[in-house]
Amino acid sequence: MIVIAGPDNGDPNAAPVPLPRLEAAALRQTRIGYFEDDGRTPVTPDTRRAIQRAAQALSSAGFTVEPFRPEGLEDARQLWRVLFIDGGAMVLRQAYQHRETDMYSIVREIIDAAAGDPPLTAERLMETLFRRDMVRSRFLDEMDCYPILLCPVNAVPAFRHGERSWTVEGQRVEYLDASSYSQWFNLLGNPAAVVPVGRSVEGLPIGVQIVGRPWEEQRVLAVAAALEQGVKGSDTWEPGLLRQ
């Protein structure tokens, strides 16, 4: 972290932000908000249990951990799609022009996904960037109360190569919807870490996502370390302990 921190002339997004000193006592005062799903895309029961276990472990480590689902997640998902799917498809079409046979399957999927969306005009792009700033501002206001968010990384555990849909809690979940749990923060620019917490019934590891505010990577890493220590060597947890 010390090596990569600070300005970088080769990266226009780098900023000369000094690394803050994070004392243990101040770290434990961090309030953590957690949510098991976003209310739109259901997660598997194993994923839900992993979030519950992580919340319990951090509570036992001395953090204040409370249920909290931020607003604006659906707005962020839609804006992400404009930039990463519609914008990505526009770039990929140009890159593969006259050599479409060289496309990887994921390239075709992005182009196909964008086919049903409105054209990415300059006006639509500018509106999207403006709306992103507004969503980001509201989101950071919410994080004043909860500087750390705990949530799923994905709606499903690891999946087979090429697998693109699943049935979760009786609902069909497509690939892009399943990964929306990380799309929000790709759009908003929040630092995040992932800690393996549980396993699926198939034995696949399931991680939980720890999200912080911009320039607070040290807090994210410190909470991640506390969580890793809290679940290390333990396969037991008490469901419902933190529910209201």
PDB file of C-alpha atoms in Angstrom:
ATOM      1  CA  MET A   1       0.000   0.000   0.000  1.00  0.00           C
ATOM      2  CA  ILE A   2       2.845   2.375   0.871  1.00  0.00           C
ATOM      3  CA  VAL A   3       4.579   1.610  -2.417  1.00  0.00           C
ATOM      4  CA  ILE A   4       1.593   2.339  -4.662  1.00  0.00           C
ATOM      5  CA  ALA A   5       0.177   5.309  -2.725  1.00  0.00           C
ATOM      6  CA  GLY A   6       0.572   8.888  -3.924  1.00  0.00           C
ATOM      7  CA  PRO A   7       0.651  10.610  -7.313  1.00  0.00           C
ATOM      8  CA  ASP A   8       1.583   8.870 -10.546  1.00  0.00           C
ATOM      9  CA  ASN A   9       2.258  10.911 -13.666  1.00  0.00           C
ATOM     10  CA  GLY A  10       1.248   7.954 -15.804  1.00  0.00           C
ATOM     11  CA  ASP A  11      -2.193   7.677 -14.184  1.00  0.00           C
ATOM     12  CA  PRO A  12      -4.514  10.678 -14.587  1.00  0.00           C
ATOM     13  CA  ASN A  13      -6.771   9.313 -11.839  1.00  0.00           C
ATOM     14  CA  ALA A  14      -4.015   9.198  -9.218  1.00  0.00           C
ATOM     15  CA  ALA A  15      -4.125  11.942  -6.592  1.00  0.00           C
ATOM     16  CA  PRO A  16      -1.515  13.091  -4.054  1.00  0.00           C
ATOM     17  CA  VAL A  17      -3.586  11.930  -1.097  1.00  0.00           C
ATOM     18  CA  PRO A  18      -1.421  11.044   1.931  1.00  0.00           C
ATOM     19  CA  LEU A  19      -1.981   7.753   3.704  1.00  0.00           C
ATOM     20  CA  PRO A  20      -3.862   8.471   6.938  1.00  0.00           C
ATOM     21  CA  ARG A  21      -2.676   6.962  10.180  1.00  0.00           C
ATOM     22  CA  LEU A  22      -5.421   4.659  11.418  1.00  0.00           C
ATOM     23  CA  GLU A  23      -5.264   3.926  15.123  1.00  0.00           C
ATOM     24  CA  ALA A  24      -6.778   0.702  16.433  1.00  0.00           C
ATOM     25  CA  ALA A  25      -9.177   2.526  18.758  1.00  0.00           C
ATOM     26  CA  ALA A  26     -10.445   4.751  15.937  1.00  0.00           C
ATOM     27  CA  LEU A  27     -10.808   1.732  13.655  1.00  0.00           C
ATOM     28  CA  ARG A  28     -13.088  -0.041  16.132  1.00  0.00           C
ATOM     29  CA  GLN A  29     -15.378   3.002  16.144  1.00  0.00           C
ATOM     30  CA  THR A  30     -16.095   2.432  12.450  1.00  0.00           C
ATOM     31  CA  ARG A  31     -19.779   1.756  11.879  1.00  0.00           C
ATOM     32  CA  ILE A  32     -20.445  -0.980   9.350  1.00  0.00           C
ATOM     33  CA  GLY A  33     -23.660  -1.300   7.389  1.00  0.00           C
ATOM     34  CA  TYR A  34     -24.453  -4.639   5.795  1.00  0.00           C
ATOM     35  CA  PHE A  35     -27.068  -5.946   3.396  1.00  0.00           C
ATOM     36  CA  GLU A  36     -27.621  -9.481   2.154  1.00  0.00           C
ATOM     37  CA  ASP A  37     -29.196  -8.539  -1.192  1.00  0.00           C
ATOM     38  CA  ASP A  38     -30.102  -5.399  -3.121  1.00  0.00           C
ATOM     39  CA  GLY A  39     -33.836  -6.047  -3.264  1.00  0.00           C
ATOM     40  CA  ARG A  40     -33.669  -6.700  -7.014  1.00  0.00           C
ATOM     41  CA  THR A  41     -31.343  -9.627  -7.702  1.00  0.00           C
ATOM     42  CA  PRO A  42     -31.648 -12.498  -5.203  1.00  0.00           C
ATOM     43  CA  VAL A  43     -28.552 -14.218  -3.858  1.00  0.00           C
ATOM     44  CA  THR A  44     -28.062 -17.896  -3.089  1.00  0.00           C
ATOM     45  CA  PRO A  45     -28.720 -19.091   0.468  1.00  0.00           C
ATOM     46  CA  ASP A  46     -24.999 -19.862   0.865  1.00  0.00           C
ATOM     47  CA  THR A  47     -24.132 -16.297  -0.133  1.00  0.00           C
ATOM     48  CA  ARG A  48     -26.675 -14.936   2.328  1.00  0.00           C
ATOM     49  CA  ARG A  49     -25.209 -17.063   5.115  1.00  0.00           C
ATOM     50  CA  ALA A  50     -21.714 -15.797   4.281  1.00  0.00           C
ATOM     51  CA  ILE A  51     -22.859 -12.196   4.755  1.00  0.00           C
ATOM     52  CA  GLN A  52     -24.515 -13.081   8.058  1.00  0.00           C
ATOM     53  CA  ARG A  53     -21.391 -14.859   9.245  1.00  0.00           C
ATOM     54  CA  ALA A  54     -19.187 -11.911   8.274  1.00  0.00           C
ATOM     55  CA  ALA A  55     -21.468  -9.455  10.069  1.00  0.00           C
ATOM     56  CA  GLN A  56     -21.392 -11.602  13.197  1.00  0.00           C
ATOM     57  CA  ALA A  57     -17.590 -11.928  13.085  1.00  0.00           C
ATOM     58  CA  LEU A  58     -17.067  -8.174  12.804  1.00  0.00           C
ATOM     59  CA  SER A  59     -19.580  -7.525  15.571  1.00  0.00           C
ATOM     60  CA  SER A  60     -17.686  -9.954  17.793  1.00  0.00           C
ATOM     61  CA  ALA A  61     -14.466  -8.092  16.917  1.00  0.00           C
ATOM     62  CA  GLY A  62     -15.909  -4.928  18.449  1.00  0.00           C
ATOM     63  CA  PHE A  63     -17.360  -3.106  15.456  1.00  0.00           C
ATOM     64  CA  THR A  64     -20.847  -1.633  15.382  1.00  0.00           C
ATOM     65  CA  VAL A  65     -22.544  -3.662  12.632  1.00  0.00           C
ATOM     66  CA  GLU A  66     -26.076  -2.798  11.574  1.00  0.00           C
ATOM     67  CA  PRO A  67     -28.415  -3.710   8.703  1.00  0.00           C
ATOM     68  CA  PHE A  68     -28.284  -0.972   6.097  1.00  0.00           C
ATOM     69  CA  ARG A  69     -29.000  -0.925   2.379  1.00  0.00           C
ATOM     70  CA  PRO A  70     -27.956   2.308   0.644  1.00  0.00           C
ATOM     71  CA  GLU A  71     -30.264   4.006  -1.808  1.00  0.00           C
ATOM     72  CA  GLY A  72     -29.384   4.551  -5.443  1.00  0.00           C
ATOM     73  CA  LEU A  73     -28.061   1.071  -6.204  1.00  0.00           C
ATOM     74  CA  GLU A  74     -30.454   0.565  -9.096  1.00  0.00           C
ATOM     75  CA  ASP A  75     -29.570   3.986 -10.522  1.00  0.00           C
ATOM     76  CA  ALA A  76     -25.902   3.045 -10.324  1.00  0.00           C
ATOM     77  CA  ARG A  77     -26.547  -0.267 -12.066  1.00  0.00           C
ATOM     78  CA  GLN A  78     -28.311   1.404 -14.975  1.00  0.00           C
ATOM     79  CA  LEU A  79     -25.585   4.023 -15.357  1.00  0.00           C
ATOM     80  CA  TRP A  80     -22.945   1.301 -15.229  1.00  0.00           C
ATOM     81  CA  ARG A  81     -24.645  -0.417 -18.137  1.00  0.00           C
ATOM     82  CA  VAL A  82     -24.489   2.718 -20.288  1.00  0.00           C
ATOM     83  CA  LEU A  83     -20.756   3.165 -19.738  1.00  0.00           C
ATOM     84  CA  PHE A  84     -19.532  -0.428 -19.543  1.00  0.00           C
ATOM     85  CA  ILE A  85     -21.929  -2.208 -21.910  1.00  0.00           C
ATOM     86  CA  ASP A  86     -23.096   0.409 -24.417  1.00  0.00           C
ATOM     87  CA  GLY A  87     -19.803   2.304 -24.328  1.00  0.00           C
ATOM     88  CA  GLY A  88     -17.785  -0.894 -24.314  1.00  0.00           C
ATOM     89  CA  ALA A  89     -19.737  -2.286 -27.267  1.00  0.00           C
ATOM     90  CA  MET A  90     -19.103   0.900 -29.258  1.00  0.00           C
ATOM     91  CA  VAL A  91     -15.342   0.571 -28.735  1.00  0.00           C
ATOM     92  CA  LEU A  92     -15.327  -3.172 -29.419  1.00  0.00           C
ATOM     93  CA  ARG A  93     -17.281  -2.826 -32.658  1.00  0.00           C
ATOM     94  CA  GLN A  94     -14.626  -0.461 -33.936  1.00  0.00           C
ATOM     95  CA  ALA A  95     -11.758  -2.618 -32.691  1.00  0.00           C
ATOM     96  CA  TYR A  96     -13.109  -5.757 -34.405  1.00  0.00           C
ATOM     97  CA  GLN A  97     -14.348  -4.132 -37.587  1.00  0.00           C
ATOM     98  CA  HIS A  98     -13.708  -6.401 -40.613  1.00  0.00           C
ATOM     99  CA  ARG A  99     -12.367  -9.161 -38.349  1.00  0.00           C
ATOM    100  CA  GLU A 100     -15.442 -10.253 -36.470  1.00  0.00           C
ATOM    101  CA  THR A 101     -14.328 -13.899 -36.611  1.00  0.00           C
ATOM    102  CA  ASP A 102     -11.552 -13.034 -34.127  1.00  0.00           C
ATOM    103  CA  MET A 103     -14.026 -12.013 -31.418  1.00  0.00           C
ATOM    104  CA  TYR A 104     -13.917 -13.811 -28.095  1.00  0.00           C
ATOM    105  CA  SER A 105     -17.260 -15.019 -26.780  1.00  0.00           C
ATOM    106  CA  ILE A 106     -17.352 -12.343 -24.064  1.00  0.00           C
ATOM    107  CA  VAL A 107     -16.893  -9.652 -26.740  1.00  0.00           C
ATOM    108  CA  ARG A 108     -19.894 -10.987 -28.631  1.00  0.00           C
ATOM    109  CA  GLU A 109     -21.912 -11.072 -25.421  1.00  0.00           C
ATOM    110  CA  ILE A 110     -21.216  -7.401 -24.691  1.00  0.00           C
ATOM    111  CA  ILE A 111     -22.121  -6.367 -28.236  1.00  0.00           C
ATOM    112  CA  ASP A 112     -25.275  -8.487 -28.169  1.00  0.00           C
ATOM    113  CA  ALA A 113     -26.271  -7.082 -24.772  1.00  0.00           C
ATOM    114  CA  ALA A 114     -25.976  -3.530 -26.094  1.00  0.00           C
ATOM    115  CA  ALA A 115     -27.979  -4.263 -29.242  1.00  0.00           C
ATOM    116  CA  GLY A 116     -31.319  -3.601 -27.566  1.00  0.00           C
ATOM    117  CA  ASP A 117     -30.243  -0.370 -25.841  1.00  0.00           C
ATOM    118  CA  PRO A 118     -30.621   3.152 -27.250  1.00  0.00           C
ATOM    119  CA  PRO A 119     -27.657   4.455 -29.276  1.00  0.00           C
ATOM    120  CA  LEU A 120     -24.874   5.951 -27.193  1.00  0.00           C
ATOM    121  CA  THR A 121     -25.043   9.528 -28.420  1.00  0.00           C
ATOM    122  CA  ALA A 122     -22.918  12.369 -27.067  1.00  0.00           C
ATOM    123  CA  GLU A 123     -25.979  13.715 -25.268  1.00  0.00           C
ATOM    124  CA  ARG A 124     -26.717  10.372 -23.620  1.00  0.00           C
ATOM    125  CA  LEU A 125     -23.096   9.989 -22.558  1.00  0.00           C
ATOM    126  CA  MET A 126     -22.936  13.452 -21.006  1.00  0.00           C
ATOM    127  CA  GLU A 127     -26.229  12.877 -19.193  1.00  0.00           C
ATOM    128  CA  THR A 128     -24.878   9.575 -17.839  1.00  0.00           C
ATOM    129  CA  LEU A 129     -21.691  11.178 -16.537  1.00  0.00           C
ATOM    130  CA  PHE A 130     -23.693  13.966 -14.902  1.00  0.00           C
ATOM    131  CA  ARG A 131     -26.094  11.515 -13.278  1.00  0.00           C
ATOM    132  CA  ARG A 132     -23.167   9.417 -12.053  1.00  0.00           C
ATOM    133  CA  ASP A 133     -21.799  12.428 -10.166  1.00  0.00           C
ATOM    134  CA  MET A 134     -25.201  13.007  -8.579  1.00  0.00           C
ATOM    135  CA  VAL A 135     -25.582   9.357  -7.529  1.00  0.00           C
ATOM    136  CA  ARG A 136     -22.038   9.318  -6.209  1.00  0.00           C
ATOM    137  CA  SER A 137     -22.646  12.435  -4.134  1.00  0.00           C
ATOM    138  CA  ARG A 138     -25.779  10.982  -2.541  1.00  0.00           C
ATOM    139  CA  PHE A 139     -24.037   7.662  -1.971  1.00  0.00           C
ATOM    140  CA  LEU A 140     -21.113   9.305  -0.157  1.00  0.00           C
ATOM    141  CA  ASP A 141     -23.557  11.237   2.017  1.00  0.00           C
ATOM    142  CA  GLU A 142     -25.015   7.912   3.136  1.00  0.00           C
ATOM    143  CA  MET A 143     -21.542   6.573   3.881  1.00  0.00           C
ATOM    144  CA  ASP A 144     -20.958   9.380   6.365  1.00  0.00           C
ATOM    145  CA  CYS A 145     -23.007   7.211   8.720  1.00  0.00           C
ATOM    146  CA  TYR A 146     -21.542   3.881   7.559  1.00  0.00           C
ATOM    147  CA  PRO A 147     -17.968   4.366   6.254  1.00  0.00           C
ATOM    148  CA  ILE A 148     -17.806   0.620   5.569  1.00  0.00           C
ATOM    149  CA  LEU A 149     -20.385  -1.441   3.712  1.00  0.00           C
ATOM    150  CA  LEU A 150     -20.554  -5.226   3.812  1.00  0.00           C
ATOM    151  CA  CYS A 151     -22.350  -6.960   0.956  1.00  0.00           C
ATOM    152  CA  PRO A 152     -22.136  -9.842  -1.543  1.00  0.00           C
ATOM    153  CA  VAL A 153     -19.580  -9.860  -4.330  1.00  0.00           C
ATOM    154  CA  ASN A 154     -21.889 -11.752  -6.654  1.00  0.00           C
ATOM    155  CA  ALA A 155     -25.346 -13.259  -6.464  1.00  0.00           C
ATOM    156  CA  VAL A 156     -23.928 -16.758  -7.026  1.00  0.00           C
ATOM    157  CA  PRO A 157     -20.700 -18.605  -6.172  1.00  0.00           C
ATOM    158  CA  ALA A 158     -18.078 -19.413  -8.790  1.00  0.00           C
ATOM    159  CA  PHE A 159     -19.647 -20.863 -11.938  1.00  0.00           C
ATOM    160  CA  ARG A 160     -18.604 -22.910 -14.936  1.00  0.00           C
ATOM    161  CA  HIS A 161     -16.950 -21.214 -17.890  1.00  0.00           C
ATOM    162  CA  GLY A 162     -19.644 -20.004 -20.267  1.00  0.00           C
ATOM    163  CA  GLU A 163     -22.477 -20.425 -17.757  1.00  0.00           C
ATOM    164  CA  ARG A 164     -24.685 -17.349 -17.974  1.00  0.00           C
ATOM    165  CA  SER A 165     -27.919 -17.860 -16.011  1.00  0.00           C
ATOM    166  CA  TRP A 166     -29.086 -19.471 -12.785  1.00  0.00           C
ATOM    167  CA  THR A 167     -32.266 -20.021 -10.828  1.00  0.00           C
ATOM    168  CA  VAL A 168     -31.998 -18.367  -7.417  1.00  0.00           C
ATOM    169  CA  GLU A 169     -34.924 -18.445  -4.988  1.00  0.00           C
ATOM    170  CA  GLY A 170     -37.226 -19.321  -7.874  1.00  0.00           C
ATOM    171  CA  GLN A 171     -36.068 -16.396 -10.009  1.00  0.00           C
ATOM    172  CA  ARG A 172     -33.986 -16.543 -13.184  1.00  0.00           C
ATOM    173  CA  VAL A 173     -30.775 -14.543 -12.704  1.00  0.00           C
ATOM    174  CA  GLU A 174     -28.719 -13.550 -15.723  1.00  0.00           C
ATOM    175  CA  TYR A 175     -24.958 -13.057 -15.774  1.00  0.00           C
ATOM    176  CA  LEU A 176     -24.944  -9.243 -15.799  1.00  0.00           C
ATOM    177  CA  ASP A 177     -27.516  -9.086 -13.012  1.00  0.00           C
ATOM    178  CA  ALA A 178     -25.589 -11.564 -10.857  1.00  0.00           C
ATOM    179  CA  SER A 179     -22.465  -9.395 -11.072  1.00  0.00           C
ATOM    180  CA  SER A 180     -24.294  -6.131 -10.340  1.00  0.00           C
ATOM    181  CA  TYR A 181     -23.039  -6.367  -6.746  1.00  0.00           C
ATOM    182  CA  SER A 182     -19.596  -5.228  -7.900  1.00  0.00           C
ATOM    183  CA  GLN A 183     -20.761  -3.082 -10.834  1.00  0.00           C
ATOM    184  CA  TRP A 184     -21.995  -0.325  -8.516  1.00  0.00           C
ATOM    185  CA  PHE A 185     -18.545   0.335  -7.121  1.00  0.00           C
ATOM    186  CA  ASN A 186     -16.836   0.119 -10.497  1.00  0.00           C
ATOM    187  CA  LEU A 187     -19.064   3.004 -11.487  1.00  0.00           C
ATOM    188  CA  LEU A 188     -18.829   5.032  -8.273  1.00  0.00           C
ATOM    189  CA  GLY A 189     -15.112   4.553  -7.663  1.00  0.00           C
ATOM    190  CA  ASN A 190     -15.237   3.083  -4.164  1.00  0.00           C
ATOM    191  CA  PRO A 191     -12.319   0.958  -2.974  1.00  0.00           C
ATOM    192  CA  ALA A 192     -13.308  -2.584  -2.060  1.00  0.00           C
ATOM    193  CA  ALA A 193     -11.748  -5.791  -0.790  1.00  0.00           C
ATOM    194  CA  VAL A 194     -13.025  -9.359  -0.813  1.00  0.00           C
ATOM    195  CA  VAL A 195     -12.540 -11.880   1.998  1.00  0.00           C
ATOM    196  CA  PRO A 196     -13.494 -15.570   1.686  1.00  0.00           C
ATOM    197  CA  VAL A 197     -15.947 -16.342   4.462  1.00  0.00           C
ATOM    198  CA  GLY A 198     -17.874 -19.515   3.637  1.00  0.00           C
ATOM    199  CA  ARG A 199     -18.402 -22.260   1.083  1.00  0.00           C
ATOM    200  CA  SER A 200     -21.253 -23.291  -1.125  1.00  0.00           C
ATOM    201  CA  VAL A 201     -22.877 -26.706  -0.877  1.00  0.00           C
ATOM    202  CA  GLU A 202     -20.586 -27.698  -3.756  1.00  0.00           C
ATOM    203  CA  GLY A 203     -17.539 -26.705  -1.699  1.00  0.00           C
ATOM    204  CA  LEU A 204     -16.779 -23.523  -3.622  1.00  0.00           C
ATOM    205  CA  PRO A 205     -15.457 -20.560  -1.587  1.00  0.00           C
ATOM    206  CA  ILE A 206     -17.753 -17.579  -1.146  1.00  0.00           C
ATOM    207  CA  GLY A 207     -16.335 -14.145  -0.459  1.00  0.00           C
ATOM    208  CA  VAL A 208     -17.950 -11.053   0.979  1.00  0.00           C
ATOM    209  CA  GLN A 209     -17.253  -7.536  -0.215  1.00  0.00           C
ATOM    210  CA  ILE A 210     -15.953  -4.796   2.065  1.00  0.00           C
ATOM    211  CA  VAL A 211     -16.524  -1.352   0.534  1.00  0.00           C
ATOM    212  CA  GLY A 212     -15.122   1.946   1.764  1.00  0.00           C
ATOM    213  CA  ARG A 213     -15.063   5.602   0.850  1.00  0.00           C
ATOM    214  CA  PRO A 214     -12.627   7.011  -1.723  1.00  0.00           C
ATOM    215  CA  TRP A 215      -9.064   7.395  -0.392  1.00  0.00           C
ATOM    216  CA  GLU A 216      -9.819   5.209   2.626  1.00  0.00           C
ATOM    217  CA  GLU A 217      -8.200   2.018   1.381  1.00  0.00           C
ATOM    218  CA  GLN A 218      -6.411   1.569   4.697  1.00  0.00           C
ATOM    219  CA  ARG A 219      -9.717   1.364   6.542  1.00  0.00           C
ATOM    220  CA  VAL A 220     -11.007  -1.180   4.017  1.00  0.00           C
ATOM    221  CA  LEU A 221      -7.875  -3.316   4.402  1.00  0.00           C
ATOM    222  CA  ALA A 222      -7.971  -3.066   8.205  1.00  0.00           C
ATOM    223  CA  VAL A 223     -11.589  -4.219   8.361  1.00  0.00           C
ATOM    224  CA  ALA A 224     -10.781  -6.986   5.864  1.00  0.00           C
ATOM    225  CA  ALA A 225      -7.928  -8.148   8.092  1.00  0.00           C
ATOM    226  CA  ALA A 226     -10.208  -8.137  11.136  1.00  0.00           C
ATOM    227  CA  LEU A 227     -12.799 -10.166   9.257  1.00  0.00           C
ATOM    228  CA  GLU A 228     -10.225 -12.624   7.996  1.00  0.00           C
ATOM    229  CA  GLN A 229      -8.979 -13.128  11.548  1.00  0.00           C
ATOM    230  CA  GLY A 230     -12.534 -13.409  12.878  1.00  0.00           C
ATOM    231  CA  VAL A 231     -13.550 -16.248  10.572  1.00  0.00           C
ATOM    232  CA  LYS A 232     -10.172 -17.992  10.462  1.00  0.00           C
ATOM    233  CA  GLY A 233     -10.447 -21.605  11.504  1.00  0.00           C
ATOM    234  CA  SER A 234     -14.109 -21.284  12.413  1.00  0.00           C
ATOM    235  CA  ASP A 235     -16.909 -23.051  10.584  1.00  0.00           C
ATOM    236  CA  THR A 236     -19.617 -22.126  13.071  1.00  0.00           C
ATOM    237  CA  TRP A 237     -21.889 -19.119  13.220  1.00  0.00           C
ATOM    238  CA  GLU A 238     -25.240 -18.236  14.717  1.00  0.00           C
ATOM    239  CA  PRO A 239     -27.835 -17.355  12.063  1.00  0.00           C
ATOM    240  CA  GLY A 240     -30.078 -14.452  12.875  1.00  0.00           C
ATOM    241  CA  LEU A 241     -27.864 -13.020  15.617  1.00  0.00           C
ATOM    242  CA  LEU A 242     -27.764  -9.564  14.023  1.00  0.00           C
ATOM    243  CA  ARG A 243     -31.241  -9.501  12.545  1.00  0.00           C
ATOM    244  CA  GLN A 244     -33.739  -6.907  13.699  1.00  0.00           C
TER     245      GLN A 244
END
